Amino acid sequence: MITAKPDLKSSDDSSPEQIDFERQHFYTAKDLSLISCHSCGHLNALTEDGKHCERCHAVLHIRKPASLDRTWALMLAAVIMYIPANLLPMTRTDSLLGSQEDTIMSGVIYFWQSNDYLVASVIFIASIFVPMLKLMILTFLLIAVRRQSSNKKRWRPEQCAVLYRIVEFIGRWSMIDVFVVSLLTALIQMQSLATISAGPGAVAFGAVVVLTMLASLSFDPRIIWDNYYRYATPVALPNSTSQD
Amino acid sequence: MQQEHTTSLPQSHSSLTPLQHGVRFDVRDTSNLACCEECDVVYQRVELKKGDKAYCVCCGAELYRRGRTLSELLPLVLTSLIFFIISNAFPIVEVDLQGNLSETTLLGAAMAMFHAGRAPVGILVLLTTFVFPLFELLLLLYVLIPINLFKTKPQGMAFALRVIRVFRNWGMIEVFLIGVLVTLVKLAGMVVVIPGIALWSFAVLSIFLVLVTSVKVTDIWDEVEKNDYR
């Protein structure tokens, strides 16, 4: 069971019966007619969507409502904002030597060239690599879920779950650059000597961070499993599960 | 697949198995069941030793843990609040450019964005590093003090805990700390940088917030339910 590799080849020709579910399908709350509360974790008896949790009174949903549509919408908005975030200047520096506008990438290049490799890599990772990675993973997850639901392709669900956890974990860290810009603006106000002010890129970049965080919040990882087992329910429900 | 997860867990967890076909349980009493947040698999709860965590054998997410008790959480929240006040009352950093001194606090940095005409960024900084963390700590105090001192649930505890859960995603004190450090290194070549009290205070606050957030909202609910506070 551990060594079994999933069939990652395109399986357009295989009908649902032919797919071998090498993973065990455990009982989910949905199978047992229960809803777990997203806020307090309490398991409620299954009612229709929109009822309230008996323990904490939060609104219950079997799955996050319109999860995929919302994630797509927020992610596409983030992709659009990603363009001005990288093209417009993050900071504008006025000094005795004249004024200079810096985008994220020109800042990275500046620090790299002045041998400040640490700052250059921190800014590159937090402001370019992480947002890009988030957008790519989210796109992959959305496509993976879609293809799994139409049974065209099977990705290992536990790897999708790990990808989702990565997106959740790194989400907040791309805010570093926004904080750096606001601190620079506050600190370097020495009138004639030097002034740094935040450029329009900072607003766009902040929007990217917030939108990607909202996108990963509205994605429901349980859909990965639902779609993986969509065609497996009759065969894969556990019947002979010897533990250990 | 299953062994891969169970072997990495402490011995006490080996009994943690998903609900099986043929196992009897009462759906009307779900207090002894736990559900994985990420894959929806249902488990029979087992008693954990202090400091242990239970993981889902299906997707590997953390199910629940037996971490700090609520009486241990209260002093942590109080300490965090004290460091939060220090962090915001004193300047984070002072810079010196040829005799021109300039310093800023966290709120000063947020305000600078409003003055620079970038209000959305100012609001973002204000919310993620000031408003959300402060409200989370205050709401935790509001919930924990009655529970610890009077063994009663405060009015509106359910609502408070729901709000705490939402705020937690958006509090970014530790990210801000890294932002301050990046700023310091960035400025080091240009001006003389003098770290302020708030910088150290932010470092301590970040550690305390990690300890505070290690207790999840669901853990608070579970403990309240277990002890049957009125």
Coordinates of C-alpha atoms in Angstrom, one line a residue:
Chain A
M1 CA 0.0 0.0 0.0
I2 CA 2.8 2.4 0.8
T3 CA 4.8 1.6 -2.3
A4 CA 1.9 1.6 -4.7
K5 CA 2.3 4.4 -7.3
P6 CA -0.8 6.2 -8.6
D7 CA -1.5 6.1 -12.2
L8 CA -0.4 9.6 -13.3
K9 CA -0.8 8.9 -17.0
S10 CA -3.7 10.5 -18.7
S11 CA -6.6 8.1 -18.2
D12 CA -9.1 9.6 -20.6
D13 CA -9.9 6.1 -21.9
S14 CA -10.4 4.5 -18.6
S15 CA -13.9 4.2 -17.2
P16 CA -14.4 4.9 -13.5
E17 CA -14.5 1.1 -12.7
Q18 CA -11.0 0.6 -14.0
I19 CA -9.3 3.1 -11.7
D20 CA -7.7 1.4 -8.8
F21 CA -8.0 3.4 -5.6
E22 CA -5.0 2.3 -3.7
R23 CA -5.9 4.5 -0.8
Q24 CA -8.3 3.5 1.8
H25 CA -11.5 5.5 1.9
F26 CA -12.2 6.3 5.5
Y27 CA -15.6 7.5 6.7
T28 CA -15.9 11.2 6.4
A29 CA -18.3 13.4 8.4
K30 CA -20.4 13.7 5.2
D31 CA -20.7 9.9 4.8
L32 CA -21.9 9.7 8.4
S33 CA -24.4 12.5 8.0
L34 CA -22.5 14.9 10.2
I35 CA -21.2 18.4 9.7
S36 CA -18.2 19.6 11.5
C37 CA -18.3 23.2 12.6
H38 CA -15.6 25.3 10.9
S39 CA -15.2 27.4 13.9
C40 CA -15.2 25.2 17.0
G41 CA -14.8 21.7 15.5
H42 CA -18.0 20.3 17.0
L43 CA -19.7 17.6 15.0
N44 CA -23.4 18.4 14.4
A45 CA -26.0 16.2 13.0
L46 CA -26.5 16.8 9.3
T47 CA -28.9 19.5 8.5
E48 CA -29.2 21.6 5.4
D49 CA -26.6 24.3 4.8
G50 CA -27.1 27.5 6.8
K51 CA -28.1 26.0 10.1
H52 CA -26.2 27.1 13.2
C53 CA -23.7 25.0 15.2
E54 CA -25.3 23.8 18.5
R55 CA -22.1 24.6 20.4
C56 CA -20.9 27.9 19.1
H57 CA -23.7 29.1 16.9
A58 CA -21.5 29.6 13.8
V59 CA -23.2 29.0 10.5
L60 CA -22.7 25.5 9.3
H61 CA -21.7 24.5 5.8
I62 CA -21.1 20.9 4.6
R63 CA -18.4 22.4 2.3
K64 CA -17.3 26.0 2.1
P65 CA -20.0 27.6 -0.2
A66 CA -19.0 28.2 -3.8
S67 CA -15.4 27.4 -2.8
L68 CA -14.0 26.9 -6.2
D69 CA -15.7 29.8 -7.9
R70 CA -14.6 32.1 -5.1
T71 CA -11.0 30.9 -5.2
W72 CA -10.9 31.3 -8.9
A73 CA -12.3 34.8 -8.7
L74 CA -9.9 35.9 -6.0
M75 CA -6.9 34.3 -7.5
L76 CA -7.6 35.8 -10.9
A77 CA -7.9 39.2 -9.2
A78 CA -4.6 38.6 -7.5
V79 CA -3.0 37.7 -10.9
I80 CA -4.2 40.9 -12.4
M81 CA -2.9 43.0 -9.4
Y82 CA 0.4 41.1 -9.6
I83 CA 1.3 43.0 -12.8
P84 CA 1.1 46.6 -11.4
A85 CA 2.6 45.3 -8.2
N86 CA 5.8 44.4 -10.1
L87 CA 5.8 47.2 -12.7
L88 CA 4.8 50.3 -10.6
P89 CA 7.4 51.7 -8.2
M90 CA 7.3 50.5 -4.6
T91 CA 9.3 53.4 -3.3
R92 CA 10.3 56.9 -4.5
T93 CA 13.5 58.3 -3.0
D94 CA 14.3 62.0 -3.2
S95 CA 17.7 63.0 -2.1
L96 CA 20.3 65.6 -2.8
L97 CA 21.4 63.5 -5.7
G98 CA 18.1 63.6 -7.4
S99 CA 15.1 61.3 -7.2
Q100 CA 14.8 57.6 -8.0
E101 CA 11.9 55.2 -8.3
D102 CA 12.3 51.6 -7.3
T103 CA 10.2 48.6 -8.3
I104 CA 10.5 45.4 -6.3
M105 CA 12.9 43.8 -8.8
S106 CA 15.1 46.9 -9.2
G107 CA 15.4 46.9 -5.4
V108 CA 16.5 43.3 -5.4
I109 CA 19.0 44.0 -8.2
Y110 CA 20.3 47.0 -6.3
F111 CA 21.0 45.0 -3.2
W112 CA 22.5 42.1 -5.1
Q113 CA 24.9 44.4 -6.9
S114 CA 25.9 46.1 -3.7
N115 CA 26.8 42.7 -2.3
D116 CA 24.0 42.7 0.2
Y117 CA 22.9 39.2 -0.7
L118 CA 20.9 38.5 2.4
V119 CA 18.5 41.5 2.0
A120 CA 18.3 40.8 -1.7
S121 CA 17.3 37.2 -1.2
V122 CA 14.8 38.0 1.6
I123 CA 13.1 40.6 -0.6
F124 CA 13.2 38.3 -3.6
I125 CA 11.8 35.4 -1.8
A126 CA 9.1 37.3 0.2
S127 CA 8.0 39.6 -2.6
I128 CA 8.5 37.8 -5.9
F129 CA 8.9 34.1 -5.3
V130 CA 6.3 33.5 -2.5
P131 CA 3.4 35.4 -4.3
M132 CA 4.3 33.7 -7.6
L133 CA 4.5 30.3 -5.8
K134 CA 1.1 30.9 -4.1
L135 CA -0.6 31.8 -7.4
M136 CA 0.9 28.7 -9.1
I137 CA 0.0 26.3 -6.4
L138 CA -3.5 27.6 -6.2
T139 CA -3.9 27.4 -10.0
F140 CA -2.6 23.8 -9.9
L141 CA -5.0 22.9 -7.0
L142 CA -7.9 24.3 -8.8
I143 CA -7.1 22.5 -12.0
A144 CA -6.2 19.3 -10.2
V145 CA -9.6 19.3 -8.4
R146 CA -11.4 20.0 -11.6
R147 CA -9.6 17.2 -13.5
Q148 CA -10.1 14.8 -10.7
S149 CA -13.8 15.5 -10.5
S150 CA -14.2 14.8 -14.3
N151 CA -12.0 11.7 -13.7
K152 CA -9.5 12.8 -16.4
K153 CA -6.5 12.7 -14.2
R154 CA -5.6 11.5 -10.7
W155 CA -3.1 13.4 -8.6
R156 CA -2.3 12.0 -5.2
P157 CA -4.7 13.8 -2.8
E158 CA -2.3 13.8 0.1
Q159 CA 0.2 15.7 -2.1
C160 CA -2.5 18.2 -3.0
A161 CA -3.2 18.5 0.7
V162 CA 0.5 19.3 1.4
L163 CA 0.5 21.9 -1.4
Y164 CA -2.6 23.5 0.2
R165 CA -0.8 23.6 3.6
I166 CA 2.2 25.3 2.0
V167 CA -0.1 28.0 0.5
E168 CA -1.7 28.6 3.9
F169 CA 1.6 28.7 5.7
I170 CA 3.4 31.1 3.4
G171 CA 0.5 33.4 2.8
R172 CA 1.2 36.0 5.4
W173 CA 5.0 36.2 4.9
S174 CA 4.8 38.1 1.6
M175 CA 3.5 41.1 3.7
I176 CA 7.2 41.8 4.7
D177 CA 7.7 44.2 1.8
V178 CA 4.6 46.2 2.7
F179 CA 5.9 46.7 6.2
V180 CA 9.4 47.6 4.9
V181 CA 8.0 50.3 2.7
S182 CA 5.9 51.8 5.4
L183 CA 8.8 51.8 7.9
L184 CA 11.1 53.4 5.3
T185 CA 8.5 56.1 4.6
A186 CA 8.1 56.8 8.2
L187 CA 11.8 56.9 9.0
I188 CA 13.4 58.6 6.1
Q189 CA 11.7 62.0 6.2
M190 CA 14.8 64.3 6.5
Q191 CA 13.4 67.0 4.2
S192 CA 16.2 68.3 2.1
L193 CA 18.6 65.4 2.8
A194 CA 16.5 62.5 1.8
T195 CA 12.9 61.5 1.6
I196 CA 11.4 58.1 0.9
S197 CA 7.8 57.7 0.1
A198 CA 5.6 54.8 -0.8
G199 CA 4.8 54.4 -4.5
P200 CA 1.6 53.0 -6.1
G201 CA 3.2 49.6 -6.4
A202 CA 2.9 49.2 -2.6
V203 CA -0.9 49.5 -2.8
A204 CA -1.1 46.9 -5.6
F205 CA 1.3 44.6 -3.8
G206 CA -0.7 44.8 -0.6
A207 CA -3.8 43.9 -2.6
V208 CA -2.0 40.8 -4.0
V209 CA -1.2 39.6 -0.6
V210 CA -4.7 40.1 0.8
L211 CA -6.3 38.6 -2.3
T212 CA -4.1 35.5 -2.3
M213 CA -4.8 35.0 1.4
L214 CA -8.5 35.3 0.8
A215 CA -8.2 32.9 -2.1
S216 CA -6.5 30.2 0.0
L217 CA -9.0 30.8 2.8
S218 CA -12.0 30.2 0.5
F219 CA -10.5 27.1 -0.9
D220 CA -11.9 24.0 0.8
P221 CA -9.3 21.2 1.0
R222 CA -12.0 18.6 1.6
I223 CA -13.0 19.1 -2.1
I224 CA -9.7 17.4 -3.1
W225 CA -10.8 14.2 -1.3
D226 CA -14.4 14.4 -2.3
N227 CA -13.4 14.5 -6.0
Y228 CA -10.7 11.9 -5.5
Y229 CA -13.3 9.4 -4.2
R230 CA -16.1 10.6 -6.4
Y231 CA -16.1 7.4 -8.5
A232 CA -14.8 5.2 -5.7
T233 CA -17.6 5.2 -3.1
P234 CA -19.0 1.8 -3.9
V235 CA -15.7 -0.1 -3.9
A236 CA -13.5 1.8 -1.5
L237 CA -15.6 2.2 1.7
P238 CA -13.6 0.3 4.3
N239 CA -14.8 -3.2 5.1
S240 CA -11.8 -5.2 6.1
T241 CA -9.4 -2.8 7.7
S242 CA -7.0 -4.6 9.9
Q243 CA -5.1 -1.9 11.8
D244 CA -1.4 -2.1 12.6
Chain B
M1 CA 0.1 4.7 4.0
Q2 CA -1.3 4.3 7.4
Q3 CA 1.9 2.9 9.0
E4 CA 3.8 5.8 7.5
H5 CA 1.9 8.2 9.8
T6 CA 1.3 6.1 12.9
T7 CA 4.9 5.0 13.3
S8 CA 6.0 8.6 13.4
L9 CA 3.6 9.3 16.3
P10 CA 4.2 8.6 20.0
Q11 CA 3.0 5.3 21.3
S12 CA -0.2 6.6 22.8
H13 CA -1.5 7.5 19.3
S14 CA -1.4 4.1 17.8
S15 CA -4.9 3.6 19.1
L16 CA -6.1 6.6 17.1
T17 CA -7.9 5.1 14.1
P18 CA -10.6 6.4 11.9
L19 CA -14.1 5.1 12.3
Q20 CA -14.3 1.7 10.8
H21 CA -17.1 -0.2 9.1
G22 CA -18.9 -2.2 11.7
V23 CA -17.7 -0.2 14.7
R24 CA -20.6 1.0 16.7
F25 CA -21.0 4.5 17.7
D26 CA -23.8 6.9 18.5
V27 CA -24.2 9.7 16.1
R28 CA -26.4 11.6 18.5
D29 CA -23.5 12.0 20.9
T30 CA -20.7 13.3 18.9
S31 CA -18.6 14.7 21.8
N32 CA -16.3 11.7 21.6
L33 CA -15.7 12.1 17.9
A34 CA -13.2 14.3 16.2
C35 CA -13.2 15.4 12.5
C36 CA -10.3 16.3 10.4
E37 CA -10.6 19.9 9.2
E38 CA -8.8 19.2 5.9
C39 CA -10.2 15.9 4.7
D40 CA -13.4 15.4 6.8
V41 CA -12.4 11.9 8.1
V42 CA -14.1 11.2 11.5
Y43 CA -12.1 9.7 14.4
Q44 CA -13.0 8.3 17.8
R45 CA -11.2 10.6 20.3
V46 CA -8.4 9.1 22.4
E47 CA -7.0 10.5 25.6
L48 CA -3.6 12.2 24.8
K49 CA -0.7 12.7 27.1
K50 CA 0.2 16.3 27.8
G51 CA 2.0 17.9 24.9
D52 CA 0.9 15.2 22.5
K53 CA -0.8 15.9 19.2
A54 CA -3.1 13.7 17.2
Y55 CA -2.7 13.6 13.4
C56 CA -5.0 12.5 10.7
V57 CA -3.9 9.2 9.1
C58 CA -5.6 10.1 5.9
C59 CA -4.1 13.5 5.0
G60 CA -1.6 14.2 7.9
A61 CA -3.3 17.3 9.2
E62 CA -3.3 17.9 13.0
L63 CA -6.5 16.8 14.5
Y64 CA -6.3 18.0 18.0
R65 CA -3.8 18.3 20.8
R66 CA -3.4 18.3 24.5
G67 CA -1.3 21.4 25.0
R68 CA -1.5 24.2 27.5
T69 CA -4.4 24.3 29.8
L70 CA -6.5 27.4 29.9
S71 CA -5.0 28.3 33.3
E72 CA -1.6 28.3 31.7
L73 CA -2.9 30.3 28.8
L74 CA -4.1 33.3 30.8
P75 CA -0.6 34.4 32.1
L76 CA 0.7 34.1 28.6
V77 CA -2.0 36.3 27.2
L78 CA -1.4 38.9 30.0
T79 CA 2.4 38.9 29.3
S80 CA 1.7 39.3 25.6
L81 CA -0.5 42.2 26.3
I82 CA 2.2 44.0 28.4
F83 CA 4.7 43.5 25.7
F84 CA 2.2 44.6 23.1
I85 CA 1.8 47.9 25.0
I86 CA 5.6 48.4 25.3
S87 CA 6.0 47.5 21.6
N88 CA 3.6 50.3 20.6
A89 CA 4.6 52.9 23.1
F90 CA 8.3 53.1 22.3
P91 CA 10.1 53.8 19.1
I92 CA 11.1 50.7 17.2
V93 CA 14.2 52.3 15.6
E94 CA 16.0 55.6 15.5
V95 CA 18.0 56.7 12.5
D96 CA 20.7 59.4 12.3
L97 CA 21.6 60.9 8.9
Q98 CA 24.3 63.6 9.5
G99 CA 22.7 64.8 12.7
N100 CA 19.2 64.6 11.5
L101 CA 17.4 62.3 13.9
S102 CA 14.2 60.4 13.0
E103 CA 12.4 57.7 14.8
T104 CA 9.2 55.8 14.4
T105 CA 6.7 53.6 16.3
L106 CA 4.5 51.0 14.7
L107 CA 1.5 53.4 14.7
G108 CA 3.8 56.1 13.3
A109 CA 4.7 53.8 10.3
A110 CA 1.0 53.3 9.6
M111 CA 0.3 57.0 9.9
A112 CA 3.1 57.8 7.5
M113 CA 1.3 55.9 4.8
F114 CA -1.8 58.0 5.3
H115 CA 0.3 61.2 5.0
A116 CA 2.0 59.8 1.9
G117 CA -1.4 59.3 0.3
R118 CA -1.3 55.5 0.4
A119 CA -4.2 55.1 2.8
P120 CA -5.0 51.4 1.8
V121 CA -1.5 50.4 2.8
G122 CA -1.8 52.3 6.0
I123 CA -5.0 50.6 6.8
L124 CA -3.5 47.2 6.0
V125 CA -0.5 47.8 8.3
L126 CA -2.8 49.2 11.1
L127 CA -5.1 46.2 10.9
T128 CA -2.6 43.4 10.6
T129 CA -0.1 44.6 13.2
F130 CA -2.2 46.6 15.7
V131 CA -5.9 46.1 15.6
F132 CA -6.2 42.4 15.0
P133 CA -3.5 41.3 17.4
L134 CA -4.8 43.7 20.1
F135 CA -8.4 42.5 19.7
E136 CA -7.4 38.9 19.8
L137 CA -5.5 39.4 23.1
L138 CA -8.3 41.4 24.6
L139 CA -11.0 38.9 23.6
L140 CA -8.9 36.0 24.9
L141 CA -8.7 37.9 28.2
Y142 CA -12.4 38.4 28.2
V143 CA -13.0 34.7 27.7
L144 CA -10.2 33.3 29.9
I145 CA -10.6 35.5 33.1
P146 CA -14.2 34.3 33.9
I147 CA -13.3 30.7 33.0
N148 CA -10.2 30.7 35.2
L149 CA -11.4 32.8 38.1
F150 CA -15.1 32.1 38.4
K151 CA -15.4 28.8 36.4
T152 CA -18.1 30.4 34.3
K153 CA -18.5 31.1 30.6
P154 CA -18.6 34.8 29.9
Q155 CA -21.6 36.3 28.1
G156 CA -21.2 35.9 24.4
M157 CA -18.2 33.5 24.6
A158 CA -19.3 31.7 21.4
F159 CA -19.2 35.0 19.5
A160 CA -15.9 36.0 21.1
L161 CA -14.2 32.7 20.1
R162 CA -15.5 32.9 16.6
V163 CA -14.1 36.4 16.2
I164 CA -10.7 35.3 17.7
R165 CA -10.5 32.5 15.1
V166 CA -11.0 35.0 12.3
F167 CA -8.5 37.6 13.7
R168 CA -5.9 35.0 14.1
N169 CA -5.4 34.5 10.4
W170 CA -4.7 38.2 9.9
G171 CA -2.4 39.1 12.8
M172 CA 1.1 39.5 11.4
I173 CA 3.3 40.7 14.3
E174 CA 6.0 38.1 13.5
V175 CA 6.0 39.1 9.8
F176 CA 6.3 42.7 10.9
L177 CA 9.3 41.9 13.0
I178 CA 11.1 40.4 10.0
G179 CA 10.1 43.5 8.1
V180 CA 11.7 45.7 10.7
L181 CA 14.9 43.6 10.5
V182 CA 15.0 43.9 6.7
T183 CA 14.5 47.7 7.0
L184 CA 17.4 47.9 9.4
V185 CA 19.8 46.0 7.1
K186 CA 18.6 48.1 4.2
L187 CA 19.2 51.4 6.0
A188 CA 22.5 50.3 7.6
G189 CA 24.6 51.5 4.7
M190 CA 22.8 54.8 4.4
V191 CA 22.2 56.1 7.9
V192 CA 23.3 55.3 11.5
V193 CA 20.7 52.9 12.9
I194 CA 19.9 52.8 16.6
P195 CA 17.5 50.0 17.6
G196 CA 14.8 51.0 20.0
I197 CA 13.2 49.3 23.0
A198 CA 10.2 48.3 21.0
L199 CA 12.3 46.3 18.6
W200 CA 13.4 43.9 21.5
S201 CA 9.8 44.0 22.8
F202 CA 8.5 43.0 19.4
A203 CA 10.9 40.0 19.4
V204 CA 9.6 38.9 22.8
L205 CA 6.0 39.5 21.8
S206 CA 6.4 37.3 18.7
I207 CA 7.6 34.4 20.9
F208 CA 4.7 34.8 23.3
L209 CA 2.2 35.1 20.5
V210 CA 3.5 31.7 19.1
L211 CA 2.9 30.2 22.6
V212 CA -0.6 31.8 22.8
T213 CA -1.6 30.7 19.3
S214 CA -0.4 27.1 20.0
V215 CA -3.8 26.8 21.8
K216 CA -6.4 26.6 19.1
V217 CA -9.9 27.9 19.4
T218 CA -11.2 24.3 19.1
D219 CA -8.9 23.4 22.0
I220 CA -10.5 26.1 24.1
W221 CA -14.0 24.8 23.2
D222 CA -13.0 21.2 24.0
E223 CA -11.6 22.2 27.4
V224 CA -14.7 24.3 28.2
E225 CA -16.9 21.4 27.3
K226 CA -14.8 18.8 29.2
N227 CA -14.9 20.8 32.4
D228 CA -18.6 21.7 31.9
Y229 CA -18.4 25.3 32.8
R230 CA -21.7 27.0 33.2

